[in-house]
Each structure stands twice: as C-alpha cells, then as structure tokens.
Amino acid sequence: GPTITSFVRPEPVPNPPDFVLWSFFNAMFCNPFCLGFIALIFSVKARDSKIAQDAVAAGSYGQMAKHLNTAALCLGIVGTIILIVLLALF
C-alpha cells in the first residue's frame, strides 16, 4: 500500500528580550548606585542563555535586567531634576 509520511514541527523556542542596548545606555549615562552596570551584566547573561537555548534562564535574567534598568532610569531622572532645581535655587 501507499506510505504516508507526516512531519512534526518542533515548538518554536520563545525569544525573551535581553535589553542589552537599554542596559548599555544606563551603564554609560544613567548609572546611579551602579544599577546600569549590574543591569548590563544581567542582560549579557540573558543573551548568553538565549544563545544556549535556555529560555527559562534567559527570561529570568531579562526580567531582572528590565527591573534594574527601570530603577536606574527613574533614579537618574529624579537625580537630574533635583540637581537642576538645586542649581536654579542657588
């Protein structure tokens, strides 16, 4: 009889974000308490985990980098605003 061949496609591997560019920006320009540099380290770990096809670790490191980047950016903006206000007052 005829032979029936079926193909099974593997599930696509999720591609979690690693936020390397944002971390690099924060490490260079907006680095209160070294949060930008620590976020850059976590972003590189997320990218390495993504290359190793470990989606769980890449997602975890990516989320930590996102939180650190958010904190660094907020603290940097608040610090800049306070500095401008203090310079305007004195």
Short mmCIF file of N, CA and C in Angstrom, two decimals:
data_model
loop_
_atom_site.label_atom_id
_atom_site.label_comp_id
_atom_site.label_asym_id
_atom_site.label_seq_id
_atom_site.Cartn_x
_atom_site.Cartn_y
_atom_site.Cartn_z
N GLY A 1 0.81 -1.18 0.00
CA GLY A 1 0.00 0.00 0.00
C GLY A 1 0.86 1.26 0.00
N PRO A 2 0.21 2.39 -0.12
CA PRO A 2 0.94 3.66 -0.12
C PRO A 2 1.50 3.98 1.26
N THR A 3 2.63 4.65 1.26
CA THR A 3 3.28 5.06 2.50
C THR A 3 2.89 6.49 2.81
N ILE A 4 2.44 6.73 4.02
CA ILE A 4 2.05 8.07 4.46
C ILE A 4 3.14 8.62 5.37
N THR A 5 3.63 9.77 5.02
CA THR A 5 4.68 10.40 5.80
C THR A 5 4.12 11.68 6.42
N SER A 6 4.37 11.85 7.69
CA SER A 6 3.92 13.07 8.37
C SER A 6 5.13 13.74 9.00
N PHE A 7 5.09 15.04 9.02
CA PHE A 7 6.17 15.81 9.61
C PHE A 7 5.67 16.49 10.87
N VAL A 8 6.47 16.40 11.90
CA VAL A 8 6.14 17.04 13.17
C VAL A 8 7.10 18.21 13.35
N ARG A 9 6.53 19.39 13.40
CA ARG A 9 7.36 20.57 13.61
C ARG A 9 7.57 20.77 15.11
N PRO A 10 8.81 21.05 15.50
CA PRO A 10 9.04 21.32 16.93
C PRO A 10 8.42 22.65 17.32
N GLU A 11 8.12 22.77 18.59
CA GLU A 11 7.56 24.03 19.11
C GLU A 11 8.61 25.13 18.95
N PRO A 12 8.20 26.31 18.54
CA PRO A 12 9.19 27.40 18.43
C PRO A 12 9.69 27.81 19.81
N VAL A 13 10.97 28.07 19.86
CA VAL A 13 11.58 28.48 21.12
C VAL A 13 11.24 29.95 21.34
N PRO A 14 10.68 30.29 22.52
CA PRO A 14 10.35 31.69 22.77
C PRO A 14 11.63 32.54 22.78
N ASN A 15 11.50 33.76 22.35
CA ASN A 15 12.64 34.66 22.26
C ASN A 15 12.47 35.79 23.26
N PRO A 16 12.85 35.58 24.53
CA PRO A 16 12.67 36.63 25.53
C PRO A 16 13.63 37.79 25.28
N PRO A 17 13.20 39.00 25.56
CA PRO A 17 14.07 40.16 25.34
C PRO A 17 15.22 40.19 26.35
N ASP A 18 16.35 40.76 25.92
CA ASP A 18 17.51 40.81 26.81
C ASP A 18 17.90 42.23 27.23
N PHE A 19 17.37 43.26 26.58
CA PHE A 19 17.53 44.67 26.96
C PHE A 19 19.00 45.12 27.02
N VAL A 20 19.82 44.62 26.11
CA VAL A 20 21.25 44.96 26.13
C VAL A 20 21.47 46.43 25.80
N LEU A 21 20.79 46.96 24.80
CA LEU A 21 21.01 48.36 24.43
C LEU A 21 20.57 49.32 25.53
N TRP A 22 19.44 49.04 26.14
CA TRP A 22 18.95 49.87 27.24
C TRP A 22 19.93 49.81 28.41
N SER A 23 20.45 48.62 28.70
CA SER A 23 21.41 48.45 29.79
C SER A 23 22.70 49.20 29.49
N PHE A 24 23.15 49.14 28.22
CA PHE A 24 24.36 49.86 27.85
C PHE A 24 24.17 51.37 28.01
N PHE A 25 23.00 51.87 27.58
CA PHE A 25 22.71 53.29 27.75
C PHE A 25 22.74 53.67 29.23
N ASN A 26 22.08 52.88 30.07
CA ASN A 26 22.05 53.19 31.50
C ASN A 26 23.43 53.08 32.13
N ALA A 27 24.25 52.13 31.68
CA ALA A 27 25.59 51.99 32.24
C ALA A 27 26.46 53.18 31.88
N MET A 28 26.26 53.75 30.69
CA MET A 28 27.09 54.87 30.25
C MET A 28 26.60 56.22 30.77
N PHE A 29 25.30 56.46 30.76
CA PHE A 29 24.78 57.80 31.01
C PHE A 29 23.96 57.94 32.28
N CYS A 30 23.39 56.89 32.77
CA CYS A 30 22.44 56.98 33.88
C CYS A 30 22.72 55.82 34.82
N ASN A 31 23.74 55.97 35.67
CA ASN A 31 24.23 54.83 36.43
C ASN A 31 24.24 55.09 37.94
N PRO A 32 23.10 55.43 38.53
CA PRO A 32 23.11 55.63 39.98
C PRO A 32 23.26 54.31 40.72
N PHE A 33 24.12 54.30 41.70
CA PHE A 33 24.37 53.11 42.53
C PHE A 33 24.82 51.92 41.68
N CYS A 34 25.41 52.17 40.54
CA CYS A 34 25.89 51.12 39.60
C CYS A 34 24.78 50.20 39.11
N LEU A 35 23.54 50.66 39.15
CA LEU A 35 22.43 49.82 38.69
C LEU A 35 22.49 49.55 37.20
N GLY A 36 22.95 50.53 36.42
CA GLY A 36 23.08 50.33 34.99
C GLY A 36 24.10 49.27 34.64
N PHE A 37 25.21 49.26 35.36
CA PHE A 37 26.25 48.25 35.13
C PHE A 37 25.76 46.86 35.52
N ILE A 38 25.05 46.76 36.63
CA ILE A 38 24.50 45.46 37.06
C ILE A 38 23.45 44.99 36.06
N ALA A 39 22.64 45.91 35.54
CA ALA A 39 21.66 45.55 34.52
C ALA A 39 22.35 45.06 33.25
N LEU A 40 23.48 45.66 32.89
CA LEU A 40 24.24 45.21 31.73
C LEU A 40 24.75 43.78 31.93
N ILE A 41 25.18 43.46 33.13
CA ILE A 41 25.63 42.09 33.42
C ILE A 41 24.47 41.11 33.25
N PHE A 42 23.30 41.44 33.79
CA PHE A 42 22.16 40.55 33.65
C PHE A 42 21.70 40.45 32.18
N SER A 43 21.83 41.53 31.43
CA SER A 43 21.47 41.49 30.02
C SER A 43 22.38 40.56 29.23
N VAL A 44 23.67 40.60 29.54
CA VAL A 44 24.61 39.70 28.87
C VAL A 44 24.33 38.25 29.26
N LYS A 45 23.99 38.03 30.53
CA LYS A 45 23.62 36.67 30.94
C LYS A 45 22.36 36.19 30.22
N ALA A 46 21.41 37.10 30.03
CA ALA A 46 20.19 36.74 29.31
C ALA A 46 20.51 36.39 27.86
N ARG A 47 21.37 37.18 27.23
CA ARG A 47 21.74 36.89 25.84
C ARG A 47 22.50 35.57 25.74
N ASP A 48 23.40 35.30 26.69
CA ASP A 48 24.12 34.02 26.69
C ASP A 48 23.17 32.84 26.87
N SER A 49 22.19 33.00 27.76
CA SER A 49 21.21 31.93 27.97
C SER A 49 20.34 31.73 26.74
N LYS A 50 20.04 32.83 26.04
CA LYS A 50 19.25 32.72 24.82
C LYS A 50 20.03 31.96 23.75
N ILE A 51 21.33 32.21 23.65
CA ILE A 51 22.15 31.51 22.68
C ILE A 51 22.26 30.04 23.04
N ALA A 52 22.29 29.73 24.34
CA ALA A 52 22.35 28.35 24.80
C ALA A 52 20.98 27.67 24.76
N GLN A 53 19.95 28.40 24.29
CA GLN A 53 18.58 27.91 24.16
C GLN A 53 17.97 27.50 25.50
N ASP A 54 18.31 28.25 26.53
CA ASP A 54 17.70 28.07 27.85
C ASP A 54 16.73 29.24 28.04
N ALA A 55 15.51 29.05 27.57
CA ALA A 55 14.53 30.14 27.56
C ALA A 55 14.12 30.56 28.97
N VAL A 56 14.09 29.64 29.91
CA VAL A 56 13.68 29.97 31.28
C VAL A 56 14.70 30.90 31.93
N ALA A 57 15.97 30.54 31.82
CA ALA A 57 17.02 31.38 32.41
C ALA A 57 17.11 32.72 31.68
N ALA A 58 16.96 32.71 30.36
CA ALA A 58 17.02 33.96 29.59
C ALA A 58 15.88 34.88 29.99
N GLY A 59 14.69 34.34 30.19
CA GLY A 59 13.57 35.16 30.63
C GLY A 59 13.78 35.73 32.02
N SER A 60 14.33 34.92 32.90
CA SER A 60 14.58 35.37 34.27
C SER A 60 15.62 36.48 34.31
N TYR A 61 16.74 36.27 33.62
CA TYR A 61 17.77 37.30 33.57
C TYR A 61 17.26 38.56 32.86
N GLY A 62 16.48 38.38 31.82
CA GLY A 62 15.93 39.52 31.10
C GLY A 62 14.99 40.35 31.96
N GLN A 63 14.15 39.69 32.74
CA GLN A 63 13.25 40.43 33.63
C GLN A 63 14.02 41.19 34.70
N MET A 64 15.08 40.57 35.24
CA MET A 64 15.90 41.27 36.24
C MET A 64 16.58 42.48 35.61
N ALA A 65 17.08 42.33 34.38
CA ALA A 65 17.70 43.46 33.69
C ALA A 65 16.68 44.57 33.45
N LYS A 66 15.46 44.19 33.10
CA LYS A 66 14.40 45.19 32.86
C LYS A 66 14.10 45.97 34.14
N HIS A 67 13.98 45.27 35.26
CA HIS A 67 13.68 45.94 36.53
C HIS A 67 14.84 46.86 36.95
N LEU A 68 16.08 46.39 36.79
CA LEU A 68 17.23 47.21 37.15
C LEU A 68 17.34 48.43 36.24
N ASN A 69 17.05 48.24 34.95
CA ASN A 69 17.08 49.38 34.02
C ASN A 69 16.01 50.41 34.37
N THR A 70 14.84 49.94 34.72
CA THR A 70 13.76 50.86 35.11
C THR A 70 14.16 51.65 36.35
N ALA A 71 14.72 50.96 37.34
CA ALA A 71 15.14 51.63 38.56
C ALA A 71 16.26 52.64 38.28
N ALA A 72 17.23 52.25 37.46
CA ALA A 72 18.35 53.15 37.14
C ALA A 72 17.85 54.38 36.40
N LEU A 73 16.96 54.18 35.45
CA LEU A 73 16.45 55.32 34.68
C LEU A 73 15.63 56.27 35.56
N CYS A 74 14.77 55.71 36.40
CA CYS A 74 13.95 56.55 37.29
C CYS A 74 14.83 57.33 38.27
N LEU A 75 15.79 56.65 38.89
CA LEU A 75 16.68 57.34 39.83
C LEU A 75 17.52 58.39 39.12
N GLY A 76 17.95 58.10 37.91
CA GLY A 76 18.73 59.08 37.16
C GLY A 76 17.92 60.31 36.80
N ILE A 77 16.68 60.11 36.39
CA ILE A 77 15.82 61.25 36.05
C ILE A 77 15.51 62.08 37.28
N VAL A 78 15.17 61.42 38.38
CA VAL A 78 14.87 62.14 39.62
C VAL A 78 16.11 62.89 40.10
N GLY A 79 17.27 62.27 40.04
CA GLY A 79 18.50 62.93 40.44
C GLY A 79 18.82 64.14 39.59
N THR A 80 18.59 64.01 38.29
CA THR A 80 18.84 65.13 37.39
C THR A 80 17.88 66.29 37.67
N ILE A 81 16.61 65.97 37.92
CA ILE A 81 15.64 67.02 38.24
C ILE A 81 16.00 67.72 39.54
N ILE A 82 16.39 66.95 40.54
CA ILE A 82 16.78 67.56 41.83
C ILE A 82 18.00 68.44 41.64
N LEU A 83 18.98 68.00 40.84
CA LEU A 83 20.17 68.80 40.59
C LEU A 83 19.83 70.10 39.87
N ILE A 84 18.94 70.04 38.89
CA ILE A 84 18.55 71.25 38.17
C ILE A 84 17.81 72.22 39.10
N VAL A 85 16.92 71.70 39.94
CA VAL A 85 16.20 72.56 40.88
C VAL A 85 17.16 73.20 41.87
N LEU A 86 18.10 72.43 42.40
CA LEU A 86 19.06 72.99 43.36
C LEU A 86 19.95 74.05 42.69
N LEU A 87 20.34 73.82 41.45
CA LEU A 87 21.16 74.82 40.75
C LEU A 87 20.34 76.07 40.46
N ALA A 88 19.06 75.93 40.19
CA ALA A 88 18.21 77.08 39.91
C ALA A 88 17.97 77.89 41.19
N LEU A 89 17.87 77.21 42.32
CA LEU A 89 17.63 77.91 43.58
C LEU A 89 18.85 78.65 44.09
N PHE A 90 20.02 78.10 43.84
CA PHE A 90 21.23 78.73 44.37
C PHE A 90 21.93 79.32 43.22
#
